[in-house]
Every structure is written in structure tokens, then in C-alpha cells.
PDB file of C-alpha atoms in Angstrom:
ATOM      1  CA  UNK A   5     -25.004  -2.941  48.834  1.00 45.00           C
ATOM      2  CA  UNK A   6     -22.786  -5.898  49.684  1.00 43.00           C
ATOM      3  CA  UNK A   7     -24.866  -8.152  47.442  1.00 48.00           C
ATOM      4  CA  UNK A   8     -24.469  -5.698  44.535  1.00 42.00           C
ATOM      5  CA  UNK A   9     -20.718  -5.663  45.017  1.00 38.00           C
ATOM      6  CA  UNK A  10     -20.569  -9.465  45.129  1.00 40.00           C
ATOM      7  CA  UNK A  11     -22.630  -9.714  41.934  1.00 43.00           C
ATOM      8  CA  UNK A  12     -20.340  -7.265  40.161  1.00 41.00           C
ATOM      9  CA  UNK A  13     -17.203  -9.096  41.259  1.00 39.00           C
ATOM     10  CA  UNK A  14     -18.737 -12.438  40.278  1.00 45.00           C
ATOM     11  CA  UNK A  15     -19.562 -11.106  36.820  1.00 45.00           C
ATOM     12  CA  UNK A  16     -15.963  -9.932  36.350  1.00 45.00           C
ATOM     13  CA  UNK A  17     -14.689 -13.391  37.288  1.00 44.00           C
ATOM     14  CA  UNK A  18     -17.102 -15.140  34.925  1.00 47.00           C
ATOM     15  CA  UNK A  19     -16.243 -12.833  32.014  1.00 47.00           C
ATOM     16  CA  UNK A  20     -12.525 -13.137  32.629  1.00 48.00           C
ATOM     17  CA  UNK A  21     -12.475 -16.920  32.922  1.00 48.00           C
ATOM     18  CA  UNK A  22     -14.764 -17.391  29.921  1.00 49.00           C
ATOM     19  CA  UNK A  23     -12.654 -15.276  27.589  1.00 56.00           C
ATOM     20  CA  UNK A  24      -9.132 -15.915  28.838  1.00 63.00           C
ATOM     21  CA  UNK A  25      -6.668 -16.612  26.007  1.00 67.00           C
ATOM     22  CA  UNK A  26      -3.102 -15.959  24.877  1.00 63.00           C
ATOM     23  CA  UNK A  27      -2.028 -13.488  22.208  1.00 63.00           C
ATOM     24  CA  UNK A  28       0.171 -14.624  19.286  1.00 64.00           C
ATOM     25  CA  UNK A  29       3.236 -13.639  21.321  1.00 61.00           C
ATOM     26  CA  UNK A  30       1.997 -15.303  24.513  1.00 63.00           C
ATOM     27  CA  UNK A  31       0.463 -12.359  26.381  1.00 65.00           C
ATOM     28  CA  UNK A  32      -2.474 -13.181  28.629  1.00 69.00           C
ATOM     29  CA  UNK A  33      -5.638 -11.330  27.626  1.00 68.00           C
ATOM     30  CA  UNK A  34      -9.424 -11.642  27.686  1.00 73.00           C
ATOM     31  CA  UNK A  35     -11.563 -11.877  24.531  1.00 75.00           C
ATOM     32  CA  UNK A  36     -15.311 -11.666  25.083  1.00 75.00           C
ATOM     33  CA  UNK A  37     -16.549 -11.319  21.493  1.00 77.00           C
ATOM     34  CA  UNK A  38     -16.702 -13.964  18.764  1.00 82.00           C
ATOM     35  CA  UNK A  39     -15.461 -13.537  15.196  1.00 83.00           C
ATOM     36  CA  UNK A  40     -18.911 -12.879  13.749  1.00 85.00           C
ATOM     37  CA  UNK A  41     -19.535 -10.049  16.205  1.00 81.00           C
ATOM     38  CA  UNK A  42     -16.177  -8.452  15.487  1.00 80.00           C
ATOM     39  CA  UNK A  43     -16.646  -8.805  11.720  1.00 85.00           C
ATOM     40  CA  UNK A  44     -20.040  -7.120  11.950  1.00 83.00           C
ATOM     41  CA  UNK A  45     -18.560  -4.247  13.969  1.00 81.00           C
ATOM     42  CA  UNK A  46     -15.716  -3.928  11.463  1.00 82.00           C
ATOM     43  CA  UNK A  47     -18.040  -3.821   8.467  1.00 85.00           C
ATOM     44  CA  UNK A  48     -20.314  -1.257  10.100  1.00 82.00           C
ATOM     45  CA  UNK A  49     -17.406   0.969  11.089  1.00 81.00           C
ATOM     46  CA  UNK A  50     -15.862   0.781   7.621  1.00 85.00           C
ATOM     47  CA  UNK A  51     -19.109   1.856   5.955  1.00 88.00           C
ATOM     48  CA  UNK A  52     -19.419   4.796   8.335  1.00 80.00           C
ATOM     49  CA  UNK A  53     -15.849   5.889   7.613  1.00 86.00           C
ATOM     50  CA  UNK A  54     -16.416   5.703   3.845  1.00 91.00           C
ATOM     51  CA  UNK A  55     -19.450   7.955   4.233  1.00 90.00           C
ATOM     52  CA  UNK A  56     -17.607  10.543   6.320  1.00 86.00           C
ATOM     53  CA  UNK A  57     -14.283  10.640   4.425  1.00 89.00           C
ATOM     54  CA  UNK A  58     -13.458  11.587   0.818  1.00 96.00           C
ATOM     55  CA  UNK A  59     -12.767   8.338  -1.032  1.00 97.00           C
ATOM     56  CA  UNK A  60      -9.995   8.524  -3.653  1.00 96.00           C
ATOM     57  CA  UNK A  61     -10.981   7.265  -7.103  1.00 95.00           C
ATOM     58  CA  UNK A  62      -7.696   7.917  -8.920  1.00 96.00           C
ATOM     59  CA  UNK A  63      -6.955   4.554 -10.535  1.00 96.00           C
ATOM     60  CA  UNK A  64      -3.172   4.810 -10.229  1.00 97.00           C
ATOM     61  CA  UNK A  65      -3.283   5.497  -6.488  1.00 97.00           C
ATOM     62  CA  UNK A  66      -5.947   2.901  -5.739  1.00 97.00           C
ATOM     63  CA  UNK A  67      -4.191   0.252  -7.848  1.00 97.00           C
ATOM     64  CA  UNK A  68      -0.908   0.934  -6.063  1.00 98.00           C
ATOM     65  CA  UNK A  69      -2.400   0.493  -2.598  1.00 98.00           C
ATOM     66  CA  UNK A  70      -4.348  -2.566  -3.768  1.00 97.00           C
ATOM     67  CA  UNK A  71      -1.170  -4.096  -5.220  1.00 97.00           C
ATOM     68  CA  UNK A  72       0.750  -3.738  -1.961  1.00 98.00           C
ATOM     69  CA  UNK A  73      -2.219  -4.958   0.084  1.00 96.00           C
ATOM     70  CA  UNK A  74      -2.792  -8.014  -2.109  1.00 95.00           C
ATOM     71  CA  UNK A  75       0.846  -9.039  -1.776  1.00 96.00           C
ATOM     72  CA  UNK A  76       0.751  -8.751   2.029  1.00 96.00           C
ATOM     73  CA  UNK A  77      -2.639 -10.386   2.559  1.00 95.00           C
ATOM     74  CA  UNK A  78      -1.584 -13.331   0.384  1.00 94.00           C
ATOM     75  CA  UNK A  79       0.811 -14.258   3.206  1.00 94.00           C
ATOM     76  CA  UNK A  80      -1.868 -14.421   5.914  1.00 91.00           C
ATOM     77  CA  UNK A  81      -2.084 -17.974   7.303  1.00 83.00           C
ATOM     78  CA  UNK A  82      -5.234 -19.730   6.100  1.00 75.00           C
ATOM     79  CA  UNK A  83      -6.644 -20.365   9.550  1.00 64.00           C
ATOM     80  CA  UNK A  84      -7.386 -16.647   9.935  1.00 69.00           C
ATOM     81  CA  UNK A  85     -10.197 -17.111   7.441  1.00 60.00           C
ATOM     82  CA  UNK A  86     -10.302 -13.845   5.465  1.00 62.00           C
ATOM     83  CA  UNK A  87     -10.084 -14.568   1.740  1.00 70.00           C
ATOM     84  CA  UNK A  88     -10.683 -11.027   0.504  1.00 84.00           C
ATOM     85  CA  UNK A  89      -9.692  -7.693   2.025  1.00 91.00           C
ATOM     86  CA  UNK A  90     -11.625  -4.606   0.935  1.00 94.00           C
ATOM     87  CA  UNK A  91      -9.351  -1.616   0.409  1.00 96.00           C
ATOM     88  CA  UNK A  92     -10.264   2.079   0.394  1.00 96.00           C
ATOM     89  CA  UNK A  93      -7.971   5.080  -0.005  1.00 97.00           C
ATOM     90  CA  UNK A  94      -9.017   8.324   1.677  1.00 95.00           C
ATOM     91  CA  UNK A  95      -7.915  11.808   0.659  1.00 96.00           C
ATOM     92  CA  UNK A  96      -6.486  13.311   3.813  1.00 91.00           C
ATOM     93  CA  UNK A  97      -3.243  14.720   5.187  1.00 90.00           C
ATOM     94  CA  UNK A  98      -3.411  12.151   7.983  1.00 86.00           C
ATOM     95  CA  UNK A  99      -0.306   9.970   8.036  1.00 86.00           C
ATOM     96  CA  UNK A 100      -2.317   6.916   8.910  1.00 86.00           C
ATOM     97  CA  UNK A 101      -3.883   3.621   7.907  1.00 88.00           C
ATOM     98  CA  UNK A 102      -6.101   1.096   9.636  1.00 88.00           C
ATOM     99  CA  UNK A 103      -7.456  -2.409   9.300  1.00 87.00           C
ATOM    100  CA  UNK A 104     -10.743  -3.667  10.712  1.00 85.00           C
ATOM    101  CA  UNK A 105     -12.050  -7.130  11.580  1.00 85.00           C
ATOM    102  CA  UNK A 106     -13.860  -8.742   8.682  1.00 89.00           C
ATOM    103  CA  UNK A 107     -11.215  -7.821   6.108  1.00 92.00           C
ATOM    104  CA  UNK A 108     -11.253  -4.022   5.653  1.00 91.00           C
ATOM    105  CA  UNK A 109      -8.263  -1.723   5.114  1.00 94.00           C
ATOM    106  CA  UNK A 110      -8.168   2.055   4.898  1.00 93.00           C
ATOM    107  CA  UNK A 111      -5.132   4.075   3.803  1.00 95.00           C
ATOM    108  CA  UNK A 112      -4.841   7.862   3.884  1.00 92.00           C
ATOM    109  CA  UNK A 113      -3.016   9.746   1.135  1.00 95.00           C
ATOM    110  CA  UNK A 114      -0.895  11.453   3.797  1.00 93.00           C
ATOM    111  CA  UNK A 115       0.670   8.090   4.555  1.00 93.00           C
ATOM    112  CA  UNK A 116       1.377   7.396   0.877  1.00 96.00           C
ATOM    113  CA  UNK A 117       3.375  10.635   0.752  1.00 94.00           C
ATOM    114  CA  UNK A 118       5.464   9.734   3.818  1.00 93.00           C
ATOM    115  CA  UNK A 119       5.920   6.077   2.826  1.00 95.00           C
ATOM    116  CA  UNK A 120       8.371   6.682  -0.010  1.00 95.00           C
ATOM    117  CA  UNK A 121       8.519   3.110  -1.353  1.00 96.00           C
ATOM    118  CA  UNK A 122       6.137   0.152  -1.728  1.00 97.00           C
ATOM    119  CA  UNK A 123       8.184  -1.615   0.963  1.00 97.00           C
ATOM    120  CA  UNK A 124       7.495   1.194   3.415  1.00 96.00           C
ATOM    121  CA  UNK A 125       3.778   1.161   2.636  1.00 97.00           C
ATOM    122  CA  UNK A 126       3.805  -2.622   3.080  1.00 97.00           C
ATOM    123  CA  UNK A 127       5.295  -2.094   6.545  1.00 95.00           C
ATOM    124  CA  UNK A 128       2.276  -0.087   7.661  1.00 94.00           C
ATOM    125  CA  UNK A 129      -0.292  -2.293   5.958  1.00 96.00           C
ATOM    126  CA  UNK A 130       1.307  -5.385   7.473  1.00 96.00           C
ATOM    127  CA  UNK A 131       1.288  -3.711  10.877  1.00 92.00           C
ATOM    128  CA  UNK A 132      -2.393  -2.774  10.668  1.00 89.00           C
ATOM    129  CA  UNK A 133      -3.416  -6.228   9.434  1.00 93.00           C
ATOM    130  CA  UNK A 134      -1.457  -7.713  12.342  1.00 92.00           C
ATOM    131  CA  UNK A 135      -3.693  -5.780  14.750  1.00 87.00           C
ATOM    132  CA  UNK A 136      -6.661  -7.643  13.262  1.00 89.00           C
ATOM    133  CA  UNK A 137      -4.960 -11.043  13.206  1.00 90.00           C
ATOM    134  CA  UNK A 138      -3.935 -10.630  16.838  1.00 87.00           C
ATOM    135  CA  UNK A 139      -7.534  -9.612  17.719  1.00 84.00           C
ATOM    136  CA  UNK A 140      -6.452  -6.376  19.352  1.00 78.00           C
ATOM    137  CA  UNK A 141      -9.829  -4.709  18.737  1.00 80.00           C
ATOM    138  CA  UNK A 142     -11.551  -7.588  20.507  1.00 78.00           C
ATOM    139  CA  UNK A 143      -9.067  -7.262  23.354  1.00 80.00           C
ATOM    140  CA  UNK A 144      -9.709  -3.523  23.668  1.00 74.00           C
ATOM    141  CA  UNK A 145     -13.490  -3.886  23.611  1.00 72.00           C
ATOM    142  CA  UNK A 146     -13.344  -6.725  26.104  1.00 74.00           C
ATOM    143  CA  UNK A 147     -11.237  -4.660  28.471  1.00 71.00           C
ATOM    144  CA  UNK A 148     -13.684  -1.785  28.182  1.00 63.00           C
ATOM    145  CA  UNK A 149     -16.523  -4.164  29.025  1.00 65.00           C
ATOM    146  CA  UNK A 150     -14.734  -5.439  32.119  1.00 65.00           C
ATOM    147  CA  UNK A 151     -13.776  -1.907  33.145  1.00 61.00           C
ATOM    148  CA  UNK A 152     -17.439  -0.867  33.076  1.00 59.00           C
ATOM    149  CA  UNK A 153     -18.271  -3.581  35.604  1.00 48.00           C
ATOM    150  CA  UNK A 154     -15.074  -3.051  37.569  1.00 45.00           C
ATOM    151  CA  UNK A 155     -15.646   0.633  38.235  1.00 43.00           C
ATOM    152  CA  UNK A 156     -19.096  -0.177  39.660  1.00 42.00           C
ATOM    153  CA  UNK A 157     -17.616  -2.814  41.945  1.00 42.00           C
ATOM    154  CA  UNK A 158     -14.888  -0.431  43.119  1.00 41.00           C
ATOM    155  CA  UNK A 159     -17.343   2.360  43.886  1.00 43.00           C
ATOM    156  CA  UNK A 160     -19.575   0.031  45.908  1.00 42.00           C
ATOM    157  CA  UNK A 161     -16.629  -1.554  47.687  1.00 42.00           C
ATOM    158  CA  UNK A 162     -15.363   1.754  49.104  1.00 37.00           C
ATOM    159  CA  UNK A 163     -18.875   2.807  50.121  1.00 46.00           C
ATOM    160  CA  UNK A 164     -19.198   5.747  47.746  1.00 44.00           C
ATOM    161  CA  UNK A 165     -22.919   6.262  48.222  1.00 43.00           C
ATOM    162  CA  UNK A 166     -22.938  10.063  48.090  1.00 43.00           C
ATOM    163  CA  UNK A 167     -23.248  11.347  44.507  1.00 37.00           C
ATOM    164  CA  UNK A 168     -20.349  13.765  44.817  1.00 40.00           C
ATOM    165  CA  UNK A 169     -18.075  11.193  46.397  1.00 40.00           C
ATOM    166  CA  UNK A 170     -19.067   8.585  43.843  1.00 37.00           C
ATOM    167  CA  UNK A 171     -18.299  11.006  41.038  1.00 38.00           C
ATOM    168  CA  UNK A 172     -14.880  11.712  42.501  1.00 35.00           C
ATOM    169  CA  UNK A 173     -14.241   8.004  42.888  1.00 29.00           C
ATOM    170  CA  UNK A 174     -15.225   7.302  39.304  1.00 29.00           C
ATOM    171  CA  UNK A 175     -13.046  10.159  38.073  1.00 32.00           C
ATOM    172  CA  UNK A 176     -10.057   8.822  39.983  1.00 29.00           C
ATOM    173  CA  UNK A 177     -10.643   5.294  38.758  1.00 27.00           C
ATOM    174  CA  UNK A 178     -11.267   6.547  35.237  1.00 32.00           C
ATOM    175  CA  UNK A 179      -7.896   8.300  35.113  1.00 28.00           C
ATOM    176  CA  UNK A 180      -6.099   5.172  36.230  1.00 32.00           C
ATOM    177  CA  UNK A 181      -8.111   2.975  33.911  1.00 33.00           C
ATOM    178  CA  UNK A 182      -7.581   5.369  31.011  1.00 30.00           C
ATOM    179  CA  UNK A 183      -3.822   4.998  31.073  1.00 31.00           C
ATOM    180  CA  UNK A 184      -3.780   1.399  32.225  1.00 37.00           C
ATOM    181  CA  UNK A 185      -6.434  -0.311  30.136  1.00 34.00           C
ATOM    182  CA  UNK A 186      -8.784   1.685  27.950  1.00 38.00           C
ATOM    183  CA  UNK A 187      -6.450   3.543  25.585  1.00 46.00           C
ATOM    184  CA  UNK A 188      -6.586   1.725  22.250  1.00 52.00           C
ATOM    185  CA  UNK A 189      -3.642  -0.301  21.059  1.00 64.00           C
ATOM    186  CA  UNK A 190      -1.241   0.030  23.952  1.00 72.00           C
ATOM    187  CA  UNK A 191       2.496  -0.442  23.762  1.00 76.00           C
ATOM    188  CA  UNK A 192       2.353  -4.235  24.053  1.00 81.00           C
ATOM    189  CA  UNK A 193      -0.162  -4.435  21.210  1.00 81.00           C
ATOM    190  CA  UNK A 194       1.811  -2.018  19.033  1.00 82.00           C
ATOM    191  CA  UNK A 195       5.010  -3.982  19.540  1.00 85.00           C
ATOM    192  CA  UNK A 196       3.180  -7.219  18.782  1.00 89.00           C
ATOM    193  CA  UNK A 197       1.796  -5.756  15.550  1.00 89.00           C
ATOM    194  CA  UNK A 198       5.265  -4.498  14.579  1.00 88.00           C
ATOM    195  CA  UNK A 199       6.738  -8.006  14.861  1.00 90.00           C
ATOM    196  CA  UNK A 200       3.856  -9.775  13.108  1.00 92.00           C
ATOM    197  CA  UNK A 201       3.570  -7.106  10.426  1.00 94.00           C
ATOM    198  CA  UNK A 202       7.290  -7.215   9.661  1.00 94.00           C
ATOM    199  CA  UNK A 203       7.095 -10.971   9.124  1.00 95.00           C
ATOM    200  CA  UNK A 204       4.075 -10.566   6.830  1.00 95.00           C
ATOM    201  CA  UNK A 205       5.638  -7.965   4.567  1.00 96.00           C
ATOM    202  CA  UNK A 206       8.958  -9.800   4.421  1.00 97.00           C
ATOM    203  CA  UNK A 207       7.211 -13.074   3.556  1.00 97.00           C
ATOM    204  CA  UNK A 208       5.575 -11.228   0.653  1.00 97.00           C
ATOM    205  CA  UNK A 209       8.991 -10.294  -0.740  1.00 97.00           C
ATOM    206  CA  UNK A 210       9.190  -6.694   0.471  1.00 97.00           C
ATOM    207  CA  UNK A 211      12.479  -5.410   1.912  1.00 96.00           C
ATOM    208  CA  UNK A 212      12.155  -5.468   5.735  1.00 96.00           C
ATOM    209  CA  UNK A 213      14.994  -2.979   6.249  1.00 94.00           C
ATOM    210  CA  UNK A 214      12.706  -0.370   4.694  1.00 94.00           C
ATOM    211  CA  UNK A 215      10.590  -0.568   7.870  1.00 91.00           C
ATOM    212  CA  UNK A 216      13.365   1.313   9.660  1.00 89.00           C
ATOM    213  CA  UNK A 217      13.437   3.951   6.936  1.00 91.00           C
ATOM    214  CA  UNK A 218       9.675   4.315   7.270  1.00 89.00           C
ATOM    215  CA  UNK A 219       9.806   5.118  10.967  1.00 84.00           C
ATOM    216  CA  UNK A 220      12.651   7.536  10.379  1.00 86.00           C
ATOM    217  CA  UNK A 221      10.390   9.284   7.865  1.00 86.00           C
ATOM    218  CA  UNK A 222       7.526   9.182  10.359  1.00 83.00           C
ATOM    219  CA  UNK A 223       9.709  10.815  13.003  1.00 79.00           C
ATOM    220  CA  UNK A 224      10.578  13.624  10.593  1.00 81.00           C
ATOM    221  CA  UNK A 225       6.948  14.060   9.536  1.00 78.00           C
ATOM    222  CA  UNK A 226       5.725  14.267  13.138  1.00 71.00           C
ATOM    223  CA  UNK A 227       8.360  16.830  14.102  1.00 70.00           C
ATOM    224  CA  UNK A 228       9.318  14.656  17.048  1.00 60.00           C
ATOM    225  CA  UNK A 229       7.066  12.641  19.306  1.00 56.00           C
ATOM    226  CA  UNK A 230       5.776  13.014  22.885  1.00 49.00           C
ATOM    227  CA  UNK A 231       7.691  11.326  25.702  1.00 44.00           C
ATOM    228  CA  UNK A 232       7.189   7.578  25.543  1.00 43.00           C
ATOM    229  CA  UNK A 233       5.612   7.373  29.004  1.00 36.00           C
ATOM    230  CA  UNK A 234       2.810   9.720  27.856  1.00 39.00           C
ATOM    231  CA  UNK A 235       1.921   7.672  24.813  1.00 48.00           C
ATOM    232  CA  UNK A 236       0.556   4.201  24.191  1.00 51.00           C
ATOM    233  CA  UNK A 237       2.774   3.980  21.120  1.00 59.00           C
ATOM    234  CA  UNK A 238       6.456   3.158  21.489  1.00 61.00           C
ATOM    235  CA  UNK A 239       8.756   6.072  20.727  1.00 67.00           C
ATOM    236  CA  UNK A 240      10.227   6.140  17.239  1.00 66.00           C
ATOM    237  CA  UNK A 241      13.662   5.115  18.532  1.00 73.00           C
ATOM    238  CA  UNK A 242      12.240   2.246  20.579  1.00 75.00           C
ATOM    239  CA  UNK A 243      10.253   1.070  17.606  1.00 77.00           C
ATOM    240  CA  UNK A 244      13.275   1.187  15.311  1.00 79.00           C
ATOM    241  CA  UNK A 245      15.407  -0.726  17.826  1.00 81.00           C
ATOM    242  CA  UNK A 246      12.726  -3.418  18.143  1.00 83.00           C
ATOM    243  CA  UNK A 247      12.488  -3.761  14.371  1.00 84.00           C
ATOM    244  CA  UNK A 248      16.265  -3.999  14.062  1.00 86.00           C
ATOM    245  CA  UNK A 249      16.266  -6.856  16.586  1.00 85.00           C
ATOM    246  CA  UNK A 250      13.775  -8.747  14.395  1.00 88.00           C
ATOM    247  CA  UNK A 251      15.648  -8.061  11.165  1.00 93.00           C
ATOM    248  CA  UNK A 252      17.631 -11.337  10.917  1.00 94.00           C
ATOM    249  CA  UNK A 253      14.424 -13.399  10.948  1.00 95.00           C
ATOM    250  CA  UNK A 254      12.618 -10.997   8.589  1.00 95.00           C
ATOM    251  CA  UNK A 255      15.548 -10.978   6.156  1.00 95.00           C
ATOM    252  CA  UNK A 256      15.469 -14.764   6.115  1.00 96.00           C
ATOM    253  CA  UNK A 257      11.759 -14.717   5.312  1.00 96.00           C
ATOM    254  CA  UNK A 258      12.385 -12.324   2.432  1.00 97.00           C
ATOM    255  CA  UNK A 259      15.128 -14.522   1.022  1.00 97.00           C
ATOM    256  CA  UNK A 260      12.701 -17.444   1.080  1.00 96.00           C
ATOM    257  CA  UNK A 261      10.108 -15.301  -0.701  1.00 97.00           C
ATOM    258  CA  UNK A 262      12.558 -14.269  -3.403  1.00 96.00           C
ATOM    259  CA  UNK A 263      13.603 -17.880  -3.864  1.00 97.00           C
ATOM    260  CA  UNK A 264       9.927 -18.647  -4.496  1.00 96.00           C
ATOM    261  CA  UNK A 265       9.703 -15.810  -7.064  1.00 95.00           C
ATOM    262  CA  UNK A 266       7.710 -13.556  -4.758  1.00 94.00           C
ATOM    263  CA  UNK A 267       8.777 -10.042  -5.643  1.00 89.00           C
ATOM    264  CA  UNK A 268       5.863  -7.578  -5.696  1.00 94.00           C
ATOM    265  CA  UNK A 269       5.862  -5.181  -8.626  1.00 94.00           C
ATOM    266  CA  UNK A 270       3.842  -2.273  -7.247  1.00 96.00           C
ATOM    267  CA  UNK A 271       4.559   1.076  -8.888  1.00 94.00           C
ATOM    268  CA  UNK A 272       4.235   4.102  -6.620  1.00 95.00           C
ATOM    269  CA  UNK A 273       2.379   6.868  -8.497  1.00 93.00           C
ATOM    270  CA  UNK A 274       3.342  10.521  -8.507  1.00 83.00           C
ATOM    271  CA  UNK A 275       1.247  12.346  -5.928  1.00 74.00           C
TER     272      UNK A 275
END
């Protein structure tokens, strides 16, 4: 049993040291997957979503979302490597959007209704793209991988050989792990994506102050949000305060964009 525990701990150390890196804002994290693996997972997931959701074909709606997306993605630094981002609009009341590794973006019509201006839609699209650029999916999957080994090591270490006791141990560890590691896109990642996404949309010429209006709309649409400590997402007020603190830099980026004749002309259709 001791040898099994030592092997598990050794594997954790090897995985952690091999994939240790810093996030765009300097956070320490572990990335165990390469870009080709993440792109393949992103492409596969996107195809599955398109098969399970109703894809919007209305040209005005699709063109609008494509226009905003093209303006934002044009500001992605070249070293990130994605030259083309595939966009799909899904008919759903969900107030949501997502971006996947490999250059895939999905936007739900529920979000288009809540995002009242192209600038507000650009806020969300920039935010979701930032998750990809910051490799948050890779970070989440890597943590899950380490957690799978870690729970085995913990169970062996405390001598949980009886099935019932082992199950209780795993349940206890699982609860702690669930709120500490496994939940997708935790607060640090969400805040990171907010900052990066705001810079992207502002660099494209969109009005960054509209990001605050967006989250005010989101708060109204959600009818309030759960207490911050019960959610991986920052509360609406926390999010707004963080965006306001970044506004001087974002406003400067927009002024530079306007000086370079970057002013997206994306017409929001009637829904």
C-alpha cells in the first residue's frame, strides 16, 4: 500500500513540475495538454453542440454576431495562432456565449437580447475569447487530471481500505475538491478573462464603459445572483467594480483604436 501511495505522489509531482506555467496575469497554474490536443477537444465539442442545439440561420442575426466577433478577434496578438474563428448562433433563451480552443465561438440568442448594443455583445465575446487565450480550459482539465491522482493518494495515505470508509473519504475529498479546484472557470479565471476581454474589445474600437451597462443588464435579467461565496463567478457588483478599475487603461486603448480609424459598424438586428 505504501508503494502505491508513493507512486501516486510521485506522479503528481512529475505532472505538476512538467506543466507548471504562469497565466497572463501571473497566476501559477499547471497545463498538461498541448495546443493540438486542446484544439481537437474544442473542435469535437463544438460539433457536438451544433448537433444538439438549434442553429440560427437568419442572415441579419448571424452577420451581426460575425461582425462583432471579427472586430474583436482582429485584435488578438499574432502569437496566439488562430487566424479564423468559426461562429455559430444558437436559438435559446440562455443568456450565454462560449469560446473553445481551436477558434470556435457560440452565442445564444438570449444573450443578444440582453446585450443591448454591439459594444455590450463585444464585452462578452471578448471575455469568452480571453478564456481561450489564457488557456483556462487546459488549466481546468489539468487540475481535474491531478485531482484524480490526488484523491487516490489521499485515500491510501489515511489507510481507507474498507469500501465504506473509502467511499466516505472520497466523498469528503470530492466536496472539498469540488469547491476548491474542479468547478470550471473559478473566480480568478473569470476576473482574468474580464480584464483581458475588456482590453480586446476596447482595442477593437468598442466603448469599454458599455461593459458596465452589460453587467447591470445581466443582473436585472438574472433577478439577482447567489451569494458570491457560493459561486465561482464574481458577484455582479464585484465584477462591475473590477471593470471600473480597469476603465482608464481600456479607454486609452479605445482612443488609440479610434485614432487608427477602428470603429466597428455592426448593426444590431430587431429580434
